[in-house]
C-alpha cells in the first residue's frame, strides 16, 4: 500500500492547504537532503584532483619494464589477447595459429585493444586505456562521495586518497584487467546512488503535492522507471565482462537497491515497507539483473559473429557437423566454453611466489612485484635497482581495518545508510574469496573493494571533522587531524613513488622501502 497523509504521523505534517502538504523539516530530511550549494566550485576541485591523478598515472607510462622487456607480469597475455581480439574478433593462441583458451571474458581486453588501435602495439598503446580508467575512477569517487555525504570536502578527500594510493596507481599503469573491473563497478554503484536520490526526491515532491506515489507502478509514467538502476545494470554487466568476480557485486547491488526501497517507504510512513517493497520492486530488480546479463552476453559479440573462437563450433564438431539452429547453437557452444572456464577457476591451485590470501590483503602481507631489475653498478661502488611493486600506500591501507570496525559501529548505532552501503561493497569485494582457501590468489584481487574501503575511511574522517552542529573549536581540531592524516598519506605515497613506477634508485634506497620482509 502506498503512503498517504493519513498514514503519516501528525507531527510530520506542518500544514494541509488546497490539497498541498507542507512537511516538517524532519520528514524532508528523512526523505531527501539537498546537495551543497557549491556546484561550480565542487567541479573546480573535482577537476583539479582528477587532473593531478591523471598526471601521476600518465607520467612515464612506458617506463615499467621487466629486465628491459616491454611487457610486465600478465601483460604478456593480455596484450597479445587484446591485439588478436582487435584483428580477429576473438583471441588466438600464443603461436597465432588457432583459437586460444582464454579464462577471462573480453571486455577488459577490448578496452586495452582500443588503446592499441589508437596508438599501436607499444607500451603506451596497451597501457593508455588503464590510465584513463584509473583517472576516471578518481572523478567518479569524488562525485559519489559528495553525493553520499552531502559534502564537497569529504568527496574531495575520498578522491584524493584514491589518487594517492599505490595499488590503484600501479594498476592504472599496466595492461591488466582489474582497473577496468574496479572502474565499471564504481560507476555502477554511482548510478545506484543516483537512483536512490532520484527516488527519494520524486517521492518527497509527490507527497507534498498530496499524491500517494511511493509505489512504482509500471507503465504509469516514464519517471517511474528506474533508469539509473538500469544504467547500473549495464555497468555491472561490463564489469562481469571483465572478470567473473563481479558476480558478488550483483548480489550486493540487488540487496542495496531493495534496502533503499524499503527505506524510502519507511521514511514516507508506509505501514508495511518490506512487503510493499518486495511486491513493487521485484520486477524492477529482475530487470536490473536482466540488463547485467544482456550486457555480458553482448560483450561476447566478437566471438558470436566470427567462426574461429574457442569452442565456437563445439556442438557441430561433436555431432557429425550437424549444428543446432544458429542462435541456440551459439549459446550452447558459449555455455560449454563457460563450463571449461569455470572448471579452470575452481581448480586453479598452482603455487606462485607472489600469491596471497584475503586475510592478509588489508595488512599488505604480500604485494606483487610486476617488474624488478638490478641495474648493476650505476656509480662508483653503487648498485641500483628498479621495481614496479603493486603495493597500496601503507598509511592508507593500514587504516582500513580500524575504519571498518568504526563504520560497522556507525551503522549499528546510528543506522547510517551510507555506512551500510560502503560496507556492502567491501564485503562483495573481499569476503567471497575466503571461500576458496586453496585457490591461487593475489593481493590485487582486492582492487574492486578499494573505492569502498576509501569511502569507509571517509565515513570515519567525516565523524572526526564533525557536522554542521559542532562548535567551531571542535571542527577546527577535526580539520587539523584529518588534514594531518591526508598529508601523511601523501608523503608516504611520494616516498614509495620510485617503486611504483620503476624509477632507478640505489639498492640501499630500494631496500629502505621494503618495510616488511614479505615485500621482497
Coordinates of C-alpha atoms in Angstrom, one line a residue:
X1 CA 0.0 0.0 0.0
X2 CA 1.3 3.5 -0.8
X3 CA 1.8 6.1 1.8
X4 CA -0.9 8.7 2.3
X5 CA -1.2 11.7 4.5
X6 CA -3.5 9.8 6.8
X7 CA -0.7 7.2 7.5
X8 CA 1.9 9.8 8.4
X9 CA 2.4 10.9 12.0
X10 CA 0.7 14.2 12.6
X11 CA 4.0 15.6 13.9
X12 CA 5.5 15.3 10.4
X13 CA 2.7 17.3 8.6
X14 CA 3.0 21.0 9.1
X15 CA 0.0 22.2 7.1
X16 CA -2.5 20.9 4.6
X17 CA -3.9 23.6 2.3
X18 CA -5.7 23.2 -1.0
X19 CA -4.5 19.7 -1.5
X20 CA -0.9 20.6 -1.0
X21 CA 1.0 19.4 2.0
X22 CA 3.8 21.3 3.8
X23 CA 6.0 18.8 5.7
X24 CA 8.3 19.4 8.6
X25 CA 12.0 19.7 8.1
X26 CA 12.3 16.3 9.9
X27 CA 10.4 14.5 7.2
X28 CA 12.1 16.4 4.4
X29 CA 15.5 15.4 5.8
X30 CA 14.4 11.8 6.2
X31 CA 13.4 11.6 2.6
X32 CA 15.9 13.8 0.8
X33 CA 18.7 16.2 1.8
X34 CA 19.7 18.6 -0.9
X35 CA 23.3 18.7 -2.2
X36 CA 25.6 21.5 -1.1
X37 CA 25.1 24.8 -3.0
X38 CA 28.6 24.9 -4.4
X39 CA 28.1 23.2 -7.8
X40 CA 30.7 25.3 -9.6
X41 CA 33.4 25.1 -7.0
X42 CA 32.8 21.4 -6.4
X43 CA 33.6 20.8 -10.1
X44 CA 36.7 23.0 -9.9
X45 CA 38.0 20.9 -7.1
X46 CA 36.9 17.7 -8.8
X47 CA 38.7 18.5 -12.0
X48 CA 41.8 19.7 -10.1
X49 CA 42.2 16.4 -8.2
X50 CA 41.3 14.4 -11.3
X51 CA 44.0 16.2 -13.3
X52 CA 46.5 15.5 -10.6
X53 CA 45.6 11.8 -10.7
X54 CA 45.9 11.8 -14.4
X55 CA 49.3 13.4 -14.4
X56 CA 50.5 10.8 -11.9
X57 CA 49.1 7.9 -14.0
X58 CA 50.3 9.1 -17.4
X59 CA 53.8 10.2 -16.3
X60 CA 56.5 7.8 -17.6
X61 CA 53.7 5.4 -18.6
X62 CA 56.0 3.4 -20.8
X63 CA 58.7 3.0 -18.2
X64 CA 57.7 -0.1 -16.2
X65 CA 59.7 -3.0 -17.7
X66 CA 60.9 -6.4 -16.5
X67 CA 64.6 -7.0 -17.3
X68 CA 64.3 -4.5 -20.1
X69 CA 61.4 -6.4 -21.7
X70 CA 58.5 -4.4 -22.9
X71 CA 55.8 -6.3 -21.0
X72 CA 55.4 -6.8 -17.3
X73 CA 53.7 -9.6 -15.3
X74 CA 50.5 -10.7 -17.1
X75 CA 50.8 -8.1 -19.8
X76 CA 52.4 -10.9 -21.8
X77 CA 49.0 -12.5 -22.0
X78 CA 46.6 -9.6 -22.1
X79 CA 48.5 -7.5 -24.7
X80 CA 48.5 -10.4 -27.1
X81 CA 44.9 -11.3 -26.5
X82 CA 43.8 -7.7 -27.0
X83 CA 45.7 -7.4 -30.2
X84 CA 44.2 -10.6 -31.6
X85 CA 40.8 -9.5 -30.5
X86 CA 41.2 -6.3 -32.4
X87 CA 42.2 -8.0 -35.6
X88 CA 40.1 -11.2 -35.4
X89 CA 37.2 -10.7 -33.1
X90 CA 38.4 -13.5 -30.8
X91 CA 41.7 -14.4 -29.1
X92 CA 44.3 -16.5 -30.8
X93 CA 46.8 -18.8 -29.0
X94 CA 50.3 -17.7 -28.4
X95 CA 51.5 -19.0 -31.8
X96 CA 48.7 -17.3 -33.6
X97 CA 47.7 -20.5 -35.5
X98 CA 44.4 -21.2 -33.8
X99 CA 41.9 -20.1 -31.1
X100 CA 43.2 -19.6 -27.6
X101 CA 41.5 -21.0 -24.5
X102 CA 41.0 -17.7 -22.5
X103 CA 39.7 -17.8 -19.0
X104 CA 38.5 -14.1 -18.7
X105 CA 35.7 -12.5 -20.7
X106 CA 36.7 -10.0 -23.4
X107 CA 35.6 -6.5 -22.1
X108 CA 38.8 -5.6 -20.3
X109 CA 40.8 -6.8 -23.3
X110 CA 38.6 -4.8 -25.7
X111 CA 39.5 -1.7 -23.5
X112 CA 43.2 -2.4 -23.9
X113 CA 42.6 -3.0 -27.6
X114 CA 41.1 0.5 -28.0
X115 CA 44.4 2.0 -26.9
X116 CA 46.3 -0.3 -29.2
X117 CA 44.0 0.7 -32.1
X118 CA 44.7 4.4 -31.4
X119 CA 48.4 4.3 -30.5
X120 CA 49.7 1.0 -31.8
X121 CA 51.1 -2.2 -30.2
X122 CA 53.6 -0.5 -27.9
X123 CA 53.8 0.1 -24.1
X124 CA 51.9 3.4 -24.3
X125 CA 49.3 1.9 -26.6
X126 CA 48.4 -1.0 -24.5
X127 CA 48.6 0.9 -21.1
X128 CA 46.8 4.1 -22.0
X129 CA 43.3 2.6 -21.5
X130 CA 44.2 1.5 -18.0
X131 CA 45.5 5.0 -17.2
X132 CA 42.2 6.6 -18.5
X133 CA 40.2 4.1 -16.4
X134 CA 42.2 4.8 -13.3
X135 CA 41.9 8.5 -13.7
X136 CA 38.1 8.4 -14.3
X137 CA 37.7 6.3 -11.1
X138 CA 39.1 9.3 -9.2
X139 CA 36.5 11.6 -10.7
X140 CA 33.7 9.1 -10.0
X141 CA 34.7 8.6 -6.4
X142 CA 34.7 12.4 -5.8
X143 CA 31.2 12.9 -7.1
X144 CA 29.9 9.7 -5.4
X145 CA 31.4 10.8 -2.1
X146 CA 30.0 14.3 -2.4
X147 CA 26.5 13.0 -3.2
X148 CA 26.6 10.4 -0.4
X149 CA 28.0 12.6 2.4
X150 CA 26.4 15.9 1.1
X151 CA 29.9 17.4 1.4
X152 CA 32.2 18.5 -1.3
X153 CA 35.1 18.4 1.2
X154 CA 34.5 14.7 2.0
X155 CA 34.0 13.9 -1.6
X156 CA 37.3 15.5 -2.5
X157 CA 39.1 13.8 0.4
X158 CA 37.8 10.4 -0.9
X159 CA 39.0 11.1 -4.4
X160 CA 42.4 12.5 -3.2
X161 CA 43.0 9.3 -1.2
X162 CA 42.3 7.2 -4.2
X163 CA 44.6 9.4 -6.3
X164 CA 47.4 8.8 -3.7
X165 CA 47.0 5.0 -3.4
X166 CA 49.9 3.0 -4.8
X167 CA 47.9 -0.1 -5.8
X168 CA 45.4 2.0 -7.9
X169 CA 48.4 3.8 -9.4
X170 CA 50.2 0.7 -10.4
X171 CA 47.1 -1.0 -11.8
X172 CA 46.4 2.2 -13.8
X173 CA 49.8 2.0 -15.4
X174 CA 49.7 -1.7 -16.6
X175 CA 47.7 -3.5 -19.3
X176 CA 46.0 -5.7 -16.8
X177 CA 42.2 -6.2 -16.2
X178 CA 41.5 -5.3 -12.7
X179 CA 41.4 -1.5 -13.1
X180 CA 38.6 -1.8 -15.6
X181 CA 36.7 -4.2 -13.2
X182 CA 37.0 -1.6 -10.4
X183 CA 36.0 1.4 -12.5
X184 CA 32.9 -0.3 -14.0
X185 CA 31.8 -1.5 -10.6
X186 CA 32.3 2.0 -9.1
X187 CA 30.3 3.6 -12.0
X188 CA 27.5 1.1 -11.3
X189 CA 27.5 2.0 -7.6
X190 CA 27.3 5.7 -8.5
X191 CA 24.3 5.0 -10.7
X192 CA 22.6 3.2 -7.8
X193 CA 23.3 6.2 -5.5
X194 CA 21.7 8.5 -8.2
X195 CA 18.7 6.1 -8.4
X196 CA 18.3 6.3 -4.6
X197 CA 18.4 10.1 -4.7
X198 CA 16.0 10.4 -7.6
X199 CA 13.6 8.0 -5.9
X200 CA 13.5 10.0 -2.7
X201 CA 13.3 13.3 -4.4
X202 CA 10.3 12.3 -6.5
X203 CA 8.7 10.7 -3.5
X204 CA 9.1 13.9 -1.5
X205 CA 7.6 16.0 -4.3
X206 CA 4.7 13.6 -4.7
X207 CA 3.8 13.7 -1.0
X208 CA 4.0 17.5 -0.9
X209 CA 1.5 17.6 -3.8
X210 CA -0.9 15.3 -2.0
X211 CA -0.3 12.2 -4.2
X212 CA 0.4 8.8 -2.8
X213 CA 3.1 7.6 -5.2
X214 CA 5.6 5.7 -3.2
X215 CA 4.7 2.6 -5.2
X216 CA 6.4 2.3 -8.6
X217 CA 3.6 1.4 -10.9
X218 CA 4.8 0.0 -14.3
X219 CA 3.6 1.9 -17.3
X220 CA 2.2 4.9 -15.5
X221 CA 5.0 7.4 -16.3
X222 CA 8.5 7.3 -17.6
X223 CA 9.6 8.9 -14.4
X224 CA 8.6 5.8 -12.5
X225 CA 11.1 3.7 -14.5
X226 CA 14.4 3.3 -12.6
X227 CA 16.6 4.4 -15.4
X228 CA 19.7 4.9 -13.2
X229 CA 19.3 1.4 -11.9
X230 CA 19.2 0.1 -15.4
X231 CA 22.4 2.1 -16.2
X232 CA 23.9 0.4 -13.1
X233 CA 23.0 -2.9 -14.7
X234 CA 24.8 -2.1 -17.9
X235 CA 28.0 -1.0 -16.0
X236 CA 27.8 -4.1 -13.8
X237 CA 27.4 -6.3 -16.9
X238 CA 30.6 -4.6 -18.3
X239 CA 32.4 -5.4 -15.1
X240 CA 31.2 -9.0 -15.3
X241 CA 32.6 -9.0 -18.8
X242 CA 36.0 -8.1 -17.4
X243 CA 36.1 -10.7 -14.6
X244 CA 33.6 -13.1 -13.1
X245 CA 34.3 -11.8 -9.6
X246 CA 31.8 -9.0 -10.4
X247 CA 29.1 -11.6 -9.7
X248 CA 29.3 -10.9 -6.0
X249 CA 28.6 -7.2 -6.6
X250 CA 25.4 -8.2 -8.5
X251 CA 24.1 -9.7 -5.3
X252 CA 25.3 -6.7 -3.2
X253 CA 23.7 -4.2 -5.5
X254 CA 20.4 -6.0 -5.5
X255 CA 20.4 -6.1 -1.7
X256 CA 21.3 -2.4 -1.6
X257 CA 18.5 -1.4 -4.0
X258 CA 15.9 -3.4 -2.1
X259 CA 17.1 -2.0 1.2
X260 CA 16.9 1.6 -0.1
X261 CA 13.4 0.9 -1.4
X262 CA 12.3 -0.3 2.0
X263 CA 13.9 2.7 3.5
X264 CA 12.0 5.2 1.3
X265 CA 8.7 3.6 2.2
X266 CA 9.6 3.6 5.9
X267 CA 10.5 7.2 5.7
X268 CA 7.3 8.1 4.0
X269 CA 5.2 6.3 6.6
X270 CA 4.2 3.1 4.7
X271 CA 2.7 0.6 7.1
X272 CA 4.3 -2.5 5.6
X273 CA 7.5 -1.2 3.9
X274 CA 9.2 -4.6 3.5
X275 CA 6.2 -6.3 2.0
X276 CA 5.4 -3.4 -0.3
X277 CA 9.0 -3.1 -1.5
X278 CA 9.1 -6.7 -2.3
X279 CA 5.8 -6.5 -4.2
X280 CA 6.6 -3.3 -6.0
X281 CA 10.3 -3.8 -6.8
X282 CA 10.9 -7.5 -7.5
X283 CA 10.2 -6.9 -11.2
X284 CA 12.4 -3.9 -11.5
X285 CA 15.2 -5.7 -9.7
X286 CA 14.8 -8.7 -12.1
X287 CA 15.1 -6.2 -14.9
X288 CA 18.4 -4.9 -13.4
X289 CA 19.8 -8.4 -13.4
X290 CA 18.5 -8.8 -17.0
X291 CA 20.4 -5.7 -18.0
X292 CA 23.5 -7.2 -16.4
X293 CA 23.1 -10.5 -18.3
X294 CA 22.3 -8.9 -21.6
X295 CA 25.3 -6.6 -21.4
X296 CA 27.5 -9.6 -20.5
X297 CA 26.3 -11.7 -23.4
X298 CA 26.7 -8.7 -25.8
X299 CA 30.3 -8.4 -24.7
X300 CA 30.9 -11.7 -26.5
X301 CA 29.8 -10.2 -29.8
X302 CA 33.2 -10.7 -31.4
X303 CA 33.1 -14.4 -30.5
X304 CA 29.5 -14.7 -31.8
X305 CA 30.0 -13.1 -35.2
X306 CA 33.1 -15.0 -36.1
X307 CA 33.6 -18.7 -36.5
X308 CA 37.2 -19.2 -35.2
X309 CA 36.8 -18.7 -31.4
X310 CA 37.4 -21.4 -28.8
X311 CA 34.6 -23.9 -28.8
X312 CA 32.7 -21.8 -31.4
X313 CA 31.7 -25.0 -33.2
X314 CA 31.7 -27.3 -30.2
X315 CA 28.3 -28.9 -30.9
X316 CA 28.8 -29.4 -34.6
X317 CA 32.3 -30.9 -34.1
X318 CA 30.9 -33.4 -31.7
X319 CA 27.7 -34.3 -33.7
X320 CA 29.0 -35.0 -37.2
X321 CA 28.9 -31.4 -38.4
X322 CA 25.1 -31.0 -37.8
X323 CA 24.7 -27.8 -35.8
X324 CA 21.7 -26.6 -33.9
X325 CA 19.7 -23.6 -35.1
X326 CA 22.1 -20.7 -35.3
X327 CA 21.2 -18.7 -32.1
X328 CA 20.7 -21.9 -30.0
X329 CA 23.9 -23.3 -31.4
X330 CA 25.9 -20.2 -30.5
X331 CA 24.5 -20.0 -26.9
X332 CA 25.0 -23.7 -26.4
X333 CA 28.7 -23.5 -27.5
X334 CA 29.3 -20.4 -25.3
X335 CA 27.8 -22.3 -22.4
X336 CA 30.2 -25.2 -23.0
X337 CA 33.1 -22.7 -23.1
X338 CA 31.9 -21.2 -19.8
X339 CA 31.9 -24.6 -18.2
X340 CA 35.5 -25.1 -19.1
X341 CA 36.4 -21.6 -17.8
X342 CA 34.5 -22.4 -14.5
X343 CA 36.5 -25.6 -14.2
X344 CA 39.7 -23.7 -14.6
X345 CA 38.9 -21.2 -11.9
X346 CA 37.6 -23.7 -9.4
X347 CA 40.7 -25.9 -9.8
X348 CA 43.4 -23.3 -10.0
X349 CA 45.9 -24.1 -7.2
X350 CA 49.3 -23.7 -8.9
X351 CA 51.8 -22.2 -6.5
X352 CA 53.1 -18.7 -7.2
X353 CA 55.8 -16.8 -5.4
X354 CA 53.6 -13.8 -5.0
X355 CA 50.3 -15.5 -4.1
X356 CA 48.5 -14.3 -1.0
X357 CA 45.2 -14.9 0.9
X358 CA 42.4 -12.4 1.6
X359 CA 43.1 -12.2 5.4
X360 CA 46.4 -10.6 4.6
X361 CA 45.3 -8.1 1.9
X362 CA 44.4 -5.3 4.2
X363 CA 47.6 -5.8 6.1
X364 CA 49.7 -5.6 2.9
X365 CA 51.0 -9.0 3.7
X366 CA 52.3 -9.9 0.2
X367 CA 52.3 -7.4 -2.6
X368 CA 53.1 -8.4 -6.2
X369 CA 56.3 -7.4 -7.9
X370 CA 55.3 -6.8 -11.5
X371 CA 58.9 -5.9 -12.6
X372 CA 62.3 -5.8 -10.9
X373 CA 65.7 -5.2 -12.4
X374 CA 69.1 -4.9 -10.7
X375 CA 70.9 -2.4 -12.8
X376 CA 74.3 -3.4 -11.6
X377 CA 76.7 -0.6 -10.7
X378 CA 75.3 2.8 -11.6
X379 CA 78.0 4.8 -9.9
X380 CA 81.3 4.4 -8.1
X381 CA 80.6 1.4 -5.9
X382 CA 76.8 2.0 -6.1
X383 CA 74.3 -0.7 -7.1
X384 CA 70.9 0.4 -8.4
X385 CA 67.5 -1.2 -8.7
X386 CA 64.2 -0.5 -10.5
X387 CA 60.9 -2.1 -9.5
X388 CA 57.2 -1.9 -10.2
X389 CA 55.5 -3.2 -7.0
X390 CA 51.8 -3.5 -6.7
X391 CA 51.6 -2.2 -3.1
X392 CA 48.9 0.0 -1.6
X393 CA 50.0 3.1 0.2
X394 CA 50.8 1.7 3.7
X395 CA 49.4 4.6 5.8
X396 CA 46.2 4.3 3.8
X397 CA 45.7 0.6 3.8
X398 CA 46.7 0.1 7.4
X399 CA 43.9 2.4 8.4
X400 CA 41.2 0.4 6.7
X401 CA 40.7 -2.3 9.4
X402 CA 40.1 0.1 12.3
X403 CA 37.9 2.2 9.9
X404 CA 35.8 -0.8 9.1
X405 CA 35.3 -1.5 12.8
X406 CA 34.2 2.1 13.4
X407 CA 31.9 2.1 10.4
X408 CA 30.2 -1.1 11.5
X409 CA 29.5 0.6 14.8
X410 CA 28.3 3.7 12.9
X411 CA 25.8 1.5 11.1
X412 CA 24.6 -0.4 14.1
X413 CA 24.4 2.6 16.5
X414 CA 23.3 5.3 14.0
X415 CA 21.5 3.3 11.3
X416 CA 23.5 5.3 8.8
X417 CA 22.6 4.1 5.3
X418 CA 26.0 5.3 4.0
X419 CA 27.9 3.1 6.3
X420 CA 25.8 0.1 5.3
X421 CA 26.2 0.9 1.6
X422 CA 30.0 1.1 1.6
X423 CA 30.3 -2.0 3.8
X424 CA 28.4 -4.0 1.2
X425 CA 31.0 -3.0 -1.4
X426 CA 33.8 -4.1 0.9
X427 CA 32.1 -7.4 1.7
X428 CA 31.4 -8.1 -2.0
X429 CA 35.0 -7.3 -3.0
X430 CA 36.8 -9.3 -0.3
X431 CA 34.8 -11.7 1.7
X432 CA 33.8 -14.2 -1.1
X433 CA 37.5 -15.0 -1.6
X434 CA 37.6 -16.6 1.8
X435 CA 35.5 -19.4 0.4
X436 CA 38.4 -20.6 -1.8
X437 CA 41.3 -21.3 0.6
X438 CA 43.2 -23.5 -1.9
X439 CA 42.9 -21.2 -5.0
X440 CA 45.8 -19.2 -6.2
X441 CA 45.1 -15.6 -5.4
X442 CA 46.9 -12.3 -5.5
X443 CA 46.7 -9.1 -3.5
X444 CA 45.5 -7.0 -6.4
X445 CA 42.2 -9.0 -6.3
X446 CA 41.2 -6.6 -3.6
X447 CA 41.3 -3.7 -6.0
X448 CA 37.5 -3.6 -6.7
X449 CA 36.9 -3.2 -3.0
X450 CA 39.4 -0.2 -2.8
X451 CA 36.9 2.6 -3.5
X452 CA 34.5 1.2 -0.9
X453 CA 37.4 0.9 1.6
X454 CA 38.2 4.5 1.0
X455 CA 34.6 5.5 1.5
X456 CA 34.6 3.5 4.7
X457 CA 37.6 5.6 5.8
X458 CA 35.8 8.7 4.7
X459 CA 32.8 7.9 7.0
X460 CA 35.3 7.9 9.9
X461 CA 37.0 11.1 8.7
X462 CA 33.7 12.8 8.4
X463 CA 32.9 11.9 12.0
X464 CA 36.3 13.3 13.1
X465 CA 35.6 16.5 11.2
X466 CA 32.2 16.9 12.9
X467 CA 28.9 18.0 11.3
X468 CA 27.4 21.5 11.0
X469 CA 26.1 21.4 14.6
X470 CA 29.6 21.0 16.0
X471 CA 31.3 24.0 17.6
X472 CA 34.0 25.9 15.7
X473 CA 36.7 24.6 18.1
X474 CA 35.5 21.1 17.6
X475 CA 35.6 21.4 13.8
X476 CA 39.0 23.1 13.9
X477 CA 40.5 20.3 15.8
X478 CA 38.9 17.8 13.5
X479 CA 40.2 19.6 10.4
X480 CA 43.7 19.5 11.8
X481 CA 43.5 15.8 12.5
X482 CA 42.1 14.9 9.1
X483 CA 44.4 17.3 7.2
X484 CA 47.4 15.8 9.0
X485 CA 46.4 12.3 8.1
X486 CA 45.9 13.2 4.4
X487 CA 49.3 14.8 4.4
X488 CA 50.9 11.7 5.9
X489 CA 49.3 9.6 3.2
X490 CA 50.6 12.0 0.5
X491 CA 54.1 11.9 2.0
X492 CA 54.0 8.1 2.2
X493 CA 52.8 7.9 -1.4
X494 CA 55.7 10.2 -2.5
X495 CA 58.2 8.1 -0.6
X496 CA 57.1 4.9 -2.4
X497 CA 56.7 6.6 -5.8
X498 CA 60.0 5.2 -7.1
X499 CA 59.0 1.6 -6.6
X500 CA 55.5 2.2 -8.1
X501 CA 57.0 3.5 -11.3
X502 CA 60.3 1.7 -11.9
X503 CA 62.4 4.7 -11.2
X504 CA 66.0 3.9 -10.9
X505 CA 67.2 4.3 -7.3
X506 CA 70.1 2.9 -5.4
X507 CA 69.8 -0.6 -3.9
X508 CA 70.0 0.9 -0.4
X509 CA 67.1 3.3 -1.2
X510 CA 65.1 0.4 -2.6
X511 CA 65.8 -1.8 0.4
X512 CA 64.8 1.0 2.8
X513 CA 61.3 0.9 1.2
X514 CA 60.9 -2.8 1.9
X515 CA 59.3 -2.3 5.3
X516 CA 58.3 -5.9 5.6
X517 CA 60.3 -8.9 4.6
X518 CA 57.3 -10.3 2.8
X519 CA 57.5 -7.4 0.4
X520 CA 60.7 -8.7 -1.2

